[in-house]
Coordinates of C-alpha atoms in Angstrom, one line a residue:
X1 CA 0.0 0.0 0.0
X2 CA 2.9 2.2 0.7
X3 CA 4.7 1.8 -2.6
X4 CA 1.4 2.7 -4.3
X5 CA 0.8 5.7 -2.7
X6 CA 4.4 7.2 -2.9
X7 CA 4.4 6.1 -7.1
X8 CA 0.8 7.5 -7.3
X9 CA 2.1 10.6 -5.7
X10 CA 5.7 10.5 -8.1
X11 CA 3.0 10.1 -11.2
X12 CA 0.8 13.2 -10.1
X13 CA 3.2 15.5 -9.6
X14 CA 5.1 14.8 -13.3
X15 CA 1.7 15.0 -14.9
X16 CA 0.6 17.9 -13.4
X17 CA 3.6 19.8 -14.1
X18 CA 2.2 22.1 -15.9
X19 CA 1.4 24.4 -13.2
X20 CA 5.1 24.8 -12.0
X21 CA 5.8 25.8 -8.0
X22 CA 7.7 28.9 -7.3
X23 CA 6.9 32.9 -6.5
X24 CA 7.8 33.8 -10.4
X25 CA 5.1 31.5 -11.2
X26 CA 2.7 31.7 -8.7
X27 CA 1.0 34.5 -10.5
X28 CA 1.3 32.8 -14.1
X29 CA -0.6 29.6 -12.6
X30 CA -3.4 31.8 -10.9
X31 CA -3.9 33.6 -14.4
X32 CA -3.9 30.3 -16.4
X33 CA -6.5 28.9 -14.0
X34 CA -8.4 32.1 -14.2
X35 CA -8.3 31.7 -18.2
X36 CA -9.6 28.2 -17.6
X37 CA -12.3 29.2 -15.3
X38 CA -13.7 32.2 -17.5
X39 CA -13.3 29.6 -20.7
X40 CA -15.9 26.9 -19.3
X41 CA -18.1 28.6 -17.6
X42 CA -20.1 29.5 -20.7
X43 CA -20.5 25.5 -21.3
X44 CA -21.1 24.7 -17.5
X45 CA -24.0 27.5 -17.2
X46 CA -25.0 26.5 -20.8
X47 CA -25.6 22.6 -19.1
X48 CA -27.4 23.7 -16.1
X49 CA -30.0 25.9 -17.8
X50 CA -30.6 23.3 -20.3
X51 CA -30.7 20.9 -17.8
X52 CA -33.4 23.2 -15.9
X53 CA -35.2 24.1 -18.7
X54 CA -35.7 19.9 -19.8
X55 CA -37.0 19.5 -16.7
X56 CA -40.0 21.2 -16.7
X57 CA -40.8 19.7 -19.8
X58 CA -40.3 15.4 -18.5
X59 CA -41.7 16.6 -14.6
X60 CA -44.8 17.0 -16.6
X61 CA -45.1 13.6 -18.0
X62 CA -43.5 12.1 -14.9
X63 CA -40.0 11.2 -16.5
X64 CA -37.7 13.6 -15.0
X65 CA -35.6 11.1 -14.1
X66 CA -34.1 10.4 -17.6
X67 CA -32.6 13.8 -17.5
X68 CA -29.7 11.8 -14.7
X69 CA -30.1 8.5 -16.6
X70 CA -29.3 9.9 -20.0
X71 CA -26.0 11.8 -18.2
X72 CA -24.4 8.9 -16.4
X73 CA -25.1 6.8 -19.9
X74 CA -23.3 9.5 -22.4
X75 CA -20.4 10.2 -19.5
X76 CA -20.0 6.5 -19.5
X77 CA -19.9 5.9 -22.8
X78 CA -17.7 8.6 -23.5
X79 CA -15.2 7.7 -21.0
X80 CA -15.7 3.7 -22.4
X81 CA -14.6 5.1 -26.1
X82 CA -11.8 7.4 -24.9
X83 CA -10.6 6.0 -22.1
X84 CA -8.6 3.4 -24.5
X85 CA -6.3 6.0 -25.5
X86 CA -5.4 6.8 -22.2
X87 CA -5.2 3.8 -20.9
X88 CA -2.7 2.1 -24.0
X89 CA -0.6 5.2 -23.5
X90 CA 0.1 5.8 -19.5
X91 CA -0.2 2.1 -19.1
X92 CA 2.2 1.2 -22.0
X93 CA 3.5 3.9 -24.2
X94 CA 4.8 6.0 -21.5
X95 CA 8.4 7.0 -20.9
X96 CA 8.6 5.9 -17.3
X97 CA 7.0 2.3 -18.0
X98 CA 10.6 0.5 -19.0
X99 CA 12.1 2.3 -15.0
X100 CA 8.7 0.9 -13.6
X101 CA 8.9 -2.7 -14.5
X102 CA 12.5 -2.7 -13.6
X103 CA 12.1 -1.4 -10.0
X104 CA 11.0 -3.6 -6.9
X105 CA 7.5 -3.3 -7.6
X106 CA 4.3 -5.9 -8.6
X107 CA 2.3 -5.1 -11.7
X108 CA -0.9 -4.5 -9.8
X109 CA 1.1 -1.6 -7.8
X110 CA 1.9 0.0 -10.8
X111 CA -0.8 -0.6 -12.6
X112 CA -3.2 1.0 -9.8
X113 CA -1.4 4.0 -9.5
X114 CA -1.1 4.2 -13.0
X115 CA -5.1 3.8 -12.7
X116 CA -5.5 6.1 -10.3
X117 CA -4.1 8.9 -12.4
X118 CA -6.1 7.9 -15.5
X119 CA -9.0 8.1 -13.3
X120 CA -8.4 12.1 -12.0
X121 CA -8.4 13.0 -15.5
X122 CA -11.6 11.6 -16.1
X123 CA -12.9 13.0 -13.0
X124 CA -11.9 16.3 -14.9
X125 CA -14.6 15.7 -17.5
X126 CA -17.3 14.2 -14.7
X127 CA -17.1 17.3 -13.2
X128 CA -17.1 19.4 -16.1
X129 CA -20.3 17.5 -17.9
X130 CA -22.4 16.5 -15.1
X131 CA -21.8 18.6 -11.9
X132 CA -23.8 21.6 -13.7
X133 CA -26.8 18.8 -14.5
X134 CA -26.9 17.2 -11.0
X135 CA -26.9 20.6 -9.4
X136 CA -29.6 22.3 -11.5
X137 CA -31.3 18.6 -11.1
X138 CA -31.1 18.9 -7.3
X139 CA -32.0 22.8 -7.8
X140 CA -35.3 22.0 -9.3
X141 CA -36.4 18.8 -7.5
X142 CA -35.1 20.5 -4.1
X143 CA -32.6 18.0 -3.3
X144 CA -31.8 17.7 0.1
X145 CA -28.2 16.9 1.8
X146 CA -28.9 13.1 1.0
X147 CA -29.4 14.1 -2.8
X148 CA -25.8 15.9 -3.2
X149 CA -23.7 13.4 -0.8
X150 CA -25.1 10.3 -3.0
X151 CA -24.4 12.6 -6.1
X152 CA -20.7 13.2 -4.7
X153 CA -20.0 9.5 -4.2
X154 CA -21.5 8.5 -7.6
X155 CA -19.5 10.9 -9.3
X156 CA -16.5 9.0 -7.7
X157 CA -17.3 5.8 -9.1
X158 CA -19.1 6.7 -12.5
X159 CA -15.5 6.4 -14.6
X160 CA -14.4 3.3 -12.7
X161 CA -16.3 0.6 -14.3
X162 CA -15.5 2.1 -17.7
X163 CA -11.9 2.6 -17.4
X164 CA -11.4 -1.0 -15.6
X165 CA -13.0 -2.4 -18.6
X166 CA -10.9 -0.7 -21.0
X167 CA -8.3 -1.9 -18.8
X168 CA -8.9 -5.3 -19.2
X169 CA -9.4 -5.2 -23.0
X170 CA -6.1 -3.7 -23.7
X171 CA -4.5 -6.0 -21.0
X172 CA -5.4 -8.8 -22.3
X173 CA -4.6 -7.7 -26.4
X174 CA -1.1 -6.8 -25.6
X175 CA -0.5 -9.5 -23.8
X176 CA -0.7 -12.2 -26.7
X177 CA 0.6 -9.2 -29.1
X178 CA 4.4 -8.1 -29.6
X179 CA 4.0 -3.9 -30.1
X180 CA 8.0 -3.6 -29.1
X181 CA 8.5 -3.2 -32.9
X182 CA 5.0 -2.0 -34.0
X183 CA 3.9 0.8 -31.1
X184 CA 3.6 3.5 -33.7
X185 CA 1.1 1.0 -36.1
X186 CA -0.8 -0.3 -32.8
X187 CA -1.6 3.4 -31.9
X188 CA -2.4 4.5 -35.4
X189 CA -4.8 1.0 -35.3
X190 CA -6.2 1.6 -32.4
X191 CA -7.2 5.2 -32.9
X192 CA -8.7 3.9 -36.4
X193 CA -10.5 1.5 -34.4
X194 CA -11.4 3.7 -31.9
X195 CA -12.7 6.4 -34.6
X196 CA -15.2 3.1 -36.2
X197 CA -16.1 2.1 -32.5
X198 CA -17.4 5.8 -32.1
X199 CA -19.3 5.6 -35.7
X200 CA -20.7 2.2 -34.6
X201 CA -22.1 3.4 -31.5
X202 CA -23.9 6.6 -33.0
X203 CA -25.3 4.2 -34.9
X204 CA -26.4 1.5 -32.7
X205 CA -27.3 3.6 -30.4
X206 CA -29.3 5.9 -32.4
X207 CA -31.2 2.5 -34.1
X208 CA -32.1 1.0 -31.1
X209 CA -33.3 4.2 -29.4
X210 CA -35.3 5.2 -32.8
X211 CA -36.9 1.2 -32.4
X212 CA -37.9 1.8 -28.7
X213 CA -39.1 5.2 -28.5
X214 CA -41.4 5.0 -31.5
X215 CA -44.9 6.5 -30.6
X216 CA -46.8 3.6 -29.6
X217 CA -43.9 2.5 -27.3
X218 CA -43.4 5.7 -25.6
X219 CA -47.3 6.5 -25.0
X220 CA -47.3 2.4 -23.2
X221 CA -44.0 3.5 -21.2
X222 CA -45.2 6.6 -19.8
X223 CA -48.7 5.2 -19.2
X224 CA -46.5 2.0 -17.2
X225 CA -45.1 3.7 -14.2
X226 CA -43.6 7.2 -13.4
X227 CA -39.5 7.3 -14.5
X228 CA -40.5 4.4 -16.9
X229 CA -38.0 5.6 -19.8
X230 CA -35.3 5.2 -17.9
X231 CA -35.0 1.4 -18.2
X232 CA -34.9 1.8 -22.2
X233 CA -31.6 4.5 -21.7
X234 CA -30.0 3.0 -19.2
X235 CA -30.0 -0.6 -21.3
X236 CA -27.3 1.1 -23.1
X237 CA -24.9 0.9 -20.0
X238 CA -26.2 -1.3 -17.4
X239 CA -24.5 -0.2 -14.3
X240 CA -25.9 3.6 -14.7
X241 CA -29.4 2.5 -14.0
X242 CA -28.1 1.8 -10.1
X243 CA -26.6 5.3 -10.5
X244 CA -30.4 6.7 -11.3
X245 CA -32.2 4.9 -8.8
X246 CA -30.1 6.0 -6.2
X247 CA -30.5 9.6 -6.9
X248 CA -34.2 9.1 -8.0
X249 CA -34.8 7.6 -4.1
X250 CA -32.3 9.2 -2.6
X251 CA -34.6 9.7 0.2
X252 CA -35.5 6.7 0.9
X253 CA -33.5 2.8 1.7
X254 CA -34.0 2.1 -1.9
X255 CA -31.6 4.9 -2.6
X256 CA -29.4 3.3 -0.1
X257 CA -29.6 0.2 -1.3
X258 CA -29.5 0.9 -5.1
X259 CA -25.4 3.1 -4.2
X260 CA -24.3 0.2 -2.2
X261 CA -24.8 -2.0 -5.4
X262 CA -23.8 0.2 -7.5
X263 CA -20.3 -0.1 -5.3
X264 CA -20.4 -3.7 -5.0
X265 CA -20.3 -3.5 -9.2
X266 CA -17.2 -0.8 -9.0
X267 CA -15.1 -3.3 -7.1
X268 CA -16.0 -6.6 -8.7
X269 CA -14.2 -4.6 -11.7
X270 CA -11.5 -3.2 -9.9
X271 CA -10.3 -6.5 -8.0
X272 CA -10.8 -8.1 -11.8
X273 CA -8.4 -5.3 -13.0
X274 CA -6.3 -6.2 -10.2
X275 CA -5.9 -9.7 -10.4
X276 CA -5.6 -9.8 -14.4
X277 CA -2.9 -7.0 -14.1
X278 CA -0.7 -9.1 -11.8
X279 CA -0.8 -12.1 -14.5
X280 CA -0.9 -9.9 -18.2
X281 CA 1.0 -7.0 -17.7
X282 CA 4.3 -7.3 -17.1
X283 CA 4.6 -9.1 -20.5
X284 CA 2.7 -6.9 -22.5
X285 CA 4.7 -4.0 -21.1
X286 CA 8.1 -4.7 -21.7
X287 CA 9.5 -3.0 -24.4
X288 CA 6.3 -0.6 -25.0
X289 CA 8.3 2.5 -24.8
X290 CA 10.6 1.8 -27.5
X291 CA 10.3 2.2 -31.1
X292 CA 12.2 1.0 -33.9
X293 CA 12.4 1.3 -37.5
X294 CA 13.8 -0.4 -40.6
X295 CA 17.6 0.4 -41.8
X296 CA 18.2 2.4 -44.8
X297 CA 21.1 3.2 -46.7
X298 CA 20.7 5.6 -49.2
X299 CA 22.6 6.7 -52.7
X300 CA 24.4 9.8 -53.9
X301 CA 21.5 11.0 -55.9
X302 CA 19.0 10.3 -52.8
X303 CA 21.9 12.1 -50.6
X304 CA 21.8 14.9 -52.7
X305 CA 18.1 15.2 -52.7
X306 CA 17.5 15.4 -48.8
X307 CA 20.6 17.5 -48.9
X308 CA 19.1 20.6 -50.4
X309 CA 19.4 24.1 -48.9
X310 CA 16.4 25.8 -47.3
X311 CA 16.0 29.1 -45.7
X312 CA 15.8 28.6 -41.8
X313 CA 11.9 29.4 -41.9
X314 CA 11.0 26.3 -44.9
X315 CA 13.6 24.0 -42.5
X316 CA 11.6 24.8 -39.4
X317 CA 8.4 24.5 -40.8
X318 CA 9.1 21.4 -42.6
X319 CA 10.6 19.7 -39.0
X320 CA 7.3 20.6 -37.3
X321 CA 5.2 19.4 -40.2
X322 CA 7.2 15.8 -40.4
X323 CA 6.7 15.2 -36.7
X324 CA 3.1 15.9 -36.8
X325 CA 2.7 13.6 -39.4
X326 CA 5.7 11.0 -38.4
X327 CA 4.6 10.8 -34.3
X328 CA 1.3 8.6 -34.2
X329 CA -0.9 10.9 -31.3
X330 CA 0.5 14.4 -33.4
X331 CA -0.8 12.8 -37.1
X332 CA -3.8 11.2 -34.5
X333 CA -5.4 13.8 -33.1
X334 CA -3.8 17.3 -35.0
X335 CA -3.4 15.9 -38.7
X336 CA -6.1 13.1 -38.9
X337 CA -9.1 15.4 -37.3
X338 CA -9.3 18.0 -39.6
X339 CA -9.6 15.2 -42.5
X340 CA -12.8 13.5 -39.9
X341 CA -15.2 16.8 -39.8
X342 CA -16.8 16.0 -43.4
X343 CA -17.8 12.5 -42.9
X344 CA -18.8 13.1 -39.6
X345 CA -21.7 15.5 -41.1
X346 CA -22.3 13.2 -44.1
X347 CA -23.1 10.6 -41.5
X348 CA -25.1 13.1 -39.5
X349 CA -27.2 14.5 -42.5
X350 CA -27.4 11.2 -44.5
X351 CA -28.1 8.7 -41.1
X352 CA -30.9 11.7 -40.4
X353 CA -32.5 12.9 -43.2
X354 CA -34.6 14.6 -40.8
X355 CA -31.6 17.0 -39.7
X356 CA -30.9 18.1 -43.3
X357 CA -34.1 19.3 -44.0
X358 CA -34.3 21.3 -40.5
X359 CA -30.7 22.6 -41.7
X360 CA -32.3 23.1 -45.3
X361 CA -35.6 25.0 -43.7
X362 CA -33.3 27.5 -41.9
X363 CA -31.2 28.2 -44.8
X364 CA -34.6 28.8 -46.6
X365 CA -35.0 32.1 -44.6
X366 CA -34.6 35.7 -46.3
X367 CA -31.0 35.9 -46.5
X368 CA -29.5 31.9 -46.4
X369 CA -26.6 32.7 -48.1
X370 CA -25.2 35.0 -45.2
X371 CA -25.9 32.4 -42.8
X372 CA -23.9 30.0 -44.6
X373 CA -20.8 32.9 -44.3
X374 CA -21.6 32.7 -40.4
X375 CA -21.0 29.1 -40.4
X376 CA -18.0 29.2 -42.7
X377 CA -16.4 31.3 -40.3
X378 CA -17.5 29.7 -37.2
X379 CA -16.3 25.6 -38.9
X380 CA -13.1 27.5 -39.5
X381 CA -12.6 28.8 -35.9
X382 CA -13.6 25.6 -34.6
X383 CA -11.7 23.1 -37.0
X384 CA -8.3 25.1 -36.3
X385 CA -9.0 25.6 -32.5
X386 CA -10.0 21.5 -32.2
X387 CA -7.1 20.0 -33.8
X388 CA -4.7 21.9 -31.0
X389 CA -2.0 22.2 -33.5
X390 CA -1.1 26.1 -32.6
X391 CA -2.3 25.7 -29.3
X392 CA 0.4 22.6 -28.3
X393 CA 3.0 23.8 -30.2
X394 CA 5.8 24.8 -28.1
X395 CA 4.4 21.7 -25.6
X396 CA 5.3 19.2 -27.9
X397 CA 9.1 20.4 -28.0
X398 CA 8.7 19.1 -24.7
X399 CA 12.2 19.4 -22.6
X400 CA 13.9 19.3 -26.1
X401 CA 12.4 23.4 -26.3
X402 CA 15.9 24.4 -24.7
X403 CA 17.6 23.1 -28.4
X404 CA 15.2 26.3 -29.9
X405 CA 17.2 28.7 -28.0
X406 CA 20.9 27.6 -29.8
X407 CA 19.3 27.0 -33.7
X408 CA 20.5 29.8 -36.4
X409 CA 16.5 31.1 -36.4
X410 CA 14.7 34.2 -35.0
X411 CA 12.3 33.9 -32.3
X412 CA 10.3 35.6 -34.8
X413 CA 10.5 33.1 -37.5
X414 CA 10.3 29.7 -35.5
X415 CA 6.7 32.0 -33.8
X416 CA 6.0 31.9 -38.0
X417 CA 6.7 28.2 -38.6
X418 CA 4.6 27.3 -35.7
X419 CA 2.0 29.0 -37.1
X420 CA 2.2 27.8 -40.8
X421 CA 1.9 23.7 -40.3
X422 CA -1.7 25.0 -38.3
X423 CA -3.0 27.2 -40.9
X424 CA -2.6 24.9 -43.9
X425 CA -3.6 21.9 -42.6
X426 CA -6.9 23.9 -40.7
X427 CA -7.5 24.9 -44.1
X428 CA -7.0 21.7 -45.9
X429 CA -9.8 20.3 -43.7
X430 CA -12.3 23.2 -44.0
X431 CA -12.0 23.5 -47.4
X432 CA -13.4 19.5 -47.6
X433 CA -16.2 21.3 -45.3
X434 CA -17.1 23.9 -47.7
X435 CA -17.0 21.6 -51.0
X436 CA -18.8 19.0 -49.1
X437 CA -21.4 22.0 -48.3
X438 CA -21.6 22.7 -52.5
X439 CA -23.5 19.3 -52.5
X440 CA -25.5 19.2 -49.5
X441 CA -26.3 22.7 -49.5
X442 CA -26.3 24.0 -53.6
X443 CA -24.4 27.4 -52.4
X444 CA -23.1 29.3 -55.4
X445 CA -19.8 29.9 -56.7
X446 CA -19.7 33.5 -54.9
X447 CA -20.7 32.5 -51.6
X448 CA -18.2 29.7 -51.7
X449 CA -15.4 32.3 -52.3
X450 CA -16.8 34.3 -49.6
X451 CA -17.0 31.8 -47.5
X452 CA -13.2 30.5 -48.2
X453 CA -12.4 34.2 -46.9
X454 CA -13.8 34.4 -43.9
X455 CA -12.7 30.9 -42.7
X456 CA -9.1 31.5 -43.8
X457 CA -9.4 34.5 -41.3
X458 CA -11.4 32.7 -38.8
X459 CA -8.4 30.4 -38.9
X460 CA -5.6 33.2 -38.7
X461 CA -7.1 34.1 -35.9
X462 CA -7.4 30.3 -33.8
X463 CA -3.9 30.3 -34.8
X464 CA -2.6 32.9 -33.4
X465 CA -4.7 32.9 -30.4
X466 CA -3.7 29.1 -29.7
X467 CA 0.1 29.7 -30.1
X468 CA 0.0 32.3 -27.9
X469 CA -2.1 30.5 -24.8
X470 CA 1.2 28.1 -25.7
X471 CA 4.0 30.4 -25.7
X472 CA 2.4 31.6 -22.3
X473 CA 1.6 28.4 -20.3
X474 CA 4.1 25.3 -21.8
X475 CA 3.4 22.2 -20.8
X476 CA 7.0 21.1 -21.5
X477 CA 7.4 17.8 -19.0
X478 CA 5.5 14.5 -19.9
X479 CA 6.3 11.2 -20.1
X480 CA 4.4 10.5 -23.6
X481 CA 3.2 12.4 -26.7
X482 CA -0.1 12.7 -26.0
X483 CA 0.0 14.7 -22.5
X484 CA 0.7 18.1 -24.6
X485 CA -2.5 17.7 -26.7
X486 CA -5.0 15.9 -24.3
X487 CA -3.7 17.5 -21.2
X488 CA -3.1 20.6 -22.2
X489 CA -5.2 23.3 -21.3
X490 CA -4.0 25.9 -23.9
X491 CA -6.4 23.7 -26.1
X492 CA -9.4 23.7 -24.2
X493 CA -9.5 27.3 -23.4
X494 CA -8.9 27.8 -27.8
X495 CA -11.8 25.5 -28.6
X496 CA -13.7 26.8 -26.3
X497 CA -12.6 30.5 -26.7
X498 CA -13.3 30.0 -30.7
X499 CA -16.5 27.8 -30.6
X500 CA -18.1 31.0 -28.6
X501 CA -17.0 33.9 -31.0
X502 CA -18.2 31.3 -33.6
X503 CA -21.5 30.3 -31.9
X504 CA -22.1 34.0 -31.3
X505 CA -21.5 34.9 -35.0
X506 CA -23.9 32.7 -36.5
X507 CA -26.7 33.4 -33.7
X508 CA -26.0 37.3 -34.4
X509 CA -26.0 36.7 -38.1
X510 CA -29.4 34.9 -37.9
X511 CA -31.1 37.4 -35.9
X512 CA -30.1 40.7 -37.8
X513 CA -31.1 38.6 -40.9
X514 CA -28.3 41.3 -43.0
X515 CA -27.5 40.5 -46.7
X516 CA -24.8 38.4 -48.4
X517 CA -22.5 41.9 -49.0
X518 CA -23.0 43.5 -45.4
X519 CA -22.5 40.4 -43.9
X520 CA -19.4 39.8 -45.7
X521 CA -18.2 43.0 -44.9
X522 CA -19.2 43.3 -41.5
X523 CA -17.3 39.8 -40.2
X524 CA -14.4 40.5 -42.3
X525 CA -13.8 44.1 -40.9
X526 CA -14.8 41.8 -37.1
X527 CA -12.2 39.3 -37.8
X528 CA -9.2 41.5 -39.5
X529 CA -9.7 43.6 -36.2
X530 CA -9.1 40.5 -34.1
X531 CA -6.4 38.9 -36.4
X532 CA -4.3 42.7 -36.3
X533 CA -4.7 42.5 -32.7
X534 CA -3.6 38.7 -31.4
X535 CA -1.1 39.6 -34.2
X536 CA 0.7 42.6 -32.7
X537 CA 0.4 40.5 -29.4
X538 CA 1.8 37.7 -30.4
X539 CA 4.9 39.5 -32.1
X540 CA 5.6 41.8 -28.8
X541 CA 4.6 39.6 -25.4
X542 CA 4.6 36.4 -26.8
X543 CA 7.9 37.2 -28.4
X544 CA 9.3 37.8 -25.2
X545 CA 7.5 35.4 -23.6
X546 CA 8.8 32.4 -25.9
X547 CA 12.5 33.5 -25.3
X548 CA 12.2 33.5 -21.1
X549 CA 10.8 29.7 -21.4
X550 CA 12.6 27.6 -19.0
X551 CA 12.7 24.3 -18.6

């Protein structure tokens, strides 16, 4: 017990380096966490008046209870899918892994602590998703002190069962699989895999839930017993239902009764994780954090063509765009994202034909074309903003940054090949957006040159902004490649930052209901004003900024 709680705390305290100890950083950390704050609150206010607002509409009918069922099943589910990266990479990918296994210490003590850090992260996104909903749930039910303890411990155990299970599942795969000589292929497979899995359960999930809430189903449901619906959501992920009836009779021993099986569940799976870590890890782990790759000898002419001289700014720019596409979570989750956005709508609009037509209907308004400009802008701000490229950009030099500070290039020009790698390649994925709009949508040729304007700026300007939360707050220690993208706030606070300047634009656009030219003119002039201003800061704070870094 010891040794796991000194390497849980050793683990903590190299993956939350990020917010650094000492009185010349105290006020950095306090602004970043302020930044943080002020960046999802919009989304936490925006779930708990949704939240509030749903539930005067089921309280009517008696099913206010699938408002908690429906959470606890999409947190669940989420954590189910995306919980697999985490766990192949601190479990196996990680630098520390190969020190680990060597040291004095069982697999099921590493493998727990390495557990328990997985699991704070995912508390990160309990709280974030379903605090705001349980509170505004206990708000307008008037919860009492049973309600919110019950909530508090559920919260604790909601990720377990998920992560345990993806636990097991990669466990057990590696174990029977050599991945010494194949990591980069296994992670590129498994985040394939993992993109399909996501694909399939949209539409499983939408299927089953279009078979059992068809009119005639729903009218016998509600006419069975009050909270009836939530058996037919929570078949999705079993455990949750426990979860629900807890809160649901909170008030009661059935509450009681319904948490303490809900625990007995949580560590059937966690002594399961325990028991088939002590047997399959060690031999699946051995050898994860190394990489190899065949030899190659190359000719004169070959030589001569790698050999070519580049100005310092193509060199730099063409290192950062080789590692994003050469390192498996970079080309993952910065290169392979921007390429995902078009199917992902094709499978929205042509699984639903429903949703096009609403999409078609609004677009049918007085002025559709200026609309569409709103949302060229606002897929532009979120496409650049979601693949993090800007925004982990000096994180990803990782403690290699201090090699920057010796390299024949201005501070100036490695800020510009930063930039560069982010800008194409967010553009290269709108631009599928926008062609794939010609067909869905029939815009014309002018509104698709418009539009190709105002997401280039709408891109300058998640750029900048994103490089610049980066230049500001490094996260320059980890122990694996995907700790400056996943675990990097800088991200977050750009996606979130850009999808409410884009949300705004397209809900002011709608409203003023302006035509194709003033609207044109009146977001270009918006975003040229933002793009001059990150700009100039960029090139004067964040230029000092960038050359103060420490390691």
């Amino acid at each position: 017990m010891k040794k796991f709680v000194v390497l849980t705390k050793v683990l903590l305290k190299n993956s939350f380096s990020t917010f650094a100890s000492g009185k010349n950083r105290n006020k950095k950390n306090l602004l970043y966490m302020a930044l943080i704050a002020l960046s999802i609150l919009p989304m936490v206010i925006g779930i708990g008046t949704s939240t509030a607002r749903m539930y005067d509409l089921f309280v009517q009918v008696k099913q206010e209870g699938i408002l908690i069922a429906s959470g606890f099943v999409s947190i669940s589910v989420l954590i189910l899918v995306f919980g697999i990266f985490y766990v192949i990479n601190i479990f196996y990918f990680a630098q520390d892994v190969d020190t680990l296994v060597a040291l004095p210490l069982r697999a099921n003590q590493i493998t727990s602590a390495k557990f328990t850090v997985t699991l704070l992260y995912e508390y990160l996104t309990v709280i974030l998703f379903l605090l705001p909903l349980i509170i505004a749930y206990g708000i307008k039910s008037s919860g009492g002190i049973l309600f919110y303890l019950y909530s508090f411990l559920l919260l604790l155990g909601i990720p377990v069962i998920p992560l345990a299970i993806d636990a097991l599942i990669i466990m057990f795969i590696l174990r029977y699989i050599n991945i010494a000589k194949r990591k980069d292929q296994f992670r590129i497979f498994a985040a394939i895999f993992g993109i399909l899995l996501v694909f399939g359960i949209n539409y499983v999930t939408s299927t089953y839930l279009n078979a059992q809430t068809n009119p005639g189903k729903v009218m016998a449901l509600l006419q069975t017993s009050k909270n009836s619906l939530i058996n037919t959501v929570s078949t999705i992920f079993p455990t949750t239902k426990l979860a629900t009836l807890t809160l649901l009779n909170y008030d009661s021993y059935q509450g009681l009764y319904n948490l303490f099986l809900f625990y007995v569940a949580n560590l059937f799976f966690i002594a399961l994780f325990l028991i088939a870590a002590e047997k399959l890890y060690f031999k699946g782990a051995v050898g994860g954090s190394e990489v190899s790759s065949p030899a190659k000898s190359f000719h004169k002419e070959e030589l001569k063509k790698i050999s070519v001289k580049n100005s310092a700014l193509k060199a730099f720019t063409l290192k950062e765009i080789k590692i994003l596409f050469r390192t498996p979570p970079y080309f993952i989750n910065c290169v392979l994202t921007n390429f995902l956005w078009p199917f992902l709508l094709l499978f929205a609009f042509g699984g639903v034909g429903n949703d096009l037509g609403k999409l078609q209907a609004l677009l049918s308004k007085s002025n559709p074309d200026s609309i569409i400009l709103a949302i060229a802008l606002a897929a532009g701000l979120f496409i650049t903003s979601s693949n993090g490229i800007t925004g982990s950009a000096i994180s990803r030099e990782g403690t290699n940054f201090f090699v920057n500070k010796f390299l024949p290039i201005s501070y100036r020009e490695q800020i510009y090949a930063k930039l560069l790698p982010g800008i194409l390649l967010s553009f290269s994925g709108t631009i599928i957006i926008l062609f794939a709009a010609v067909f869905l949508l029939k815009i014309s040729l002018m509104v698709l040159i418009a539009c190709i304007i105002l997401s280039l700026l709408g891109i300058l300007f998640s750029a900048q902004l994103g490089l610049m939360l980066d230049i500001q707050f490094p996260k320059l220690i980890w122990d694996n490649e995907y700790k400056p993208i996943k675990h990097n706030w800088n991200v977050a606070i750009n996606i979130l930052v850009s999808t409410i300047l884009g949300a705004a634009v397209v809900v002011v656009t709608i409203m003023l209901e302006l035509d194709l030219g003033t609207t044109l003119i009146g977001l270009s002039s918006l975003l040229l004003f933002l793009n001059i201003l990150i700009n100039k800061i960029l090139f004067t704070v964040g230029l000092k900024s960038i050359a103060g870094i420490e390691i």
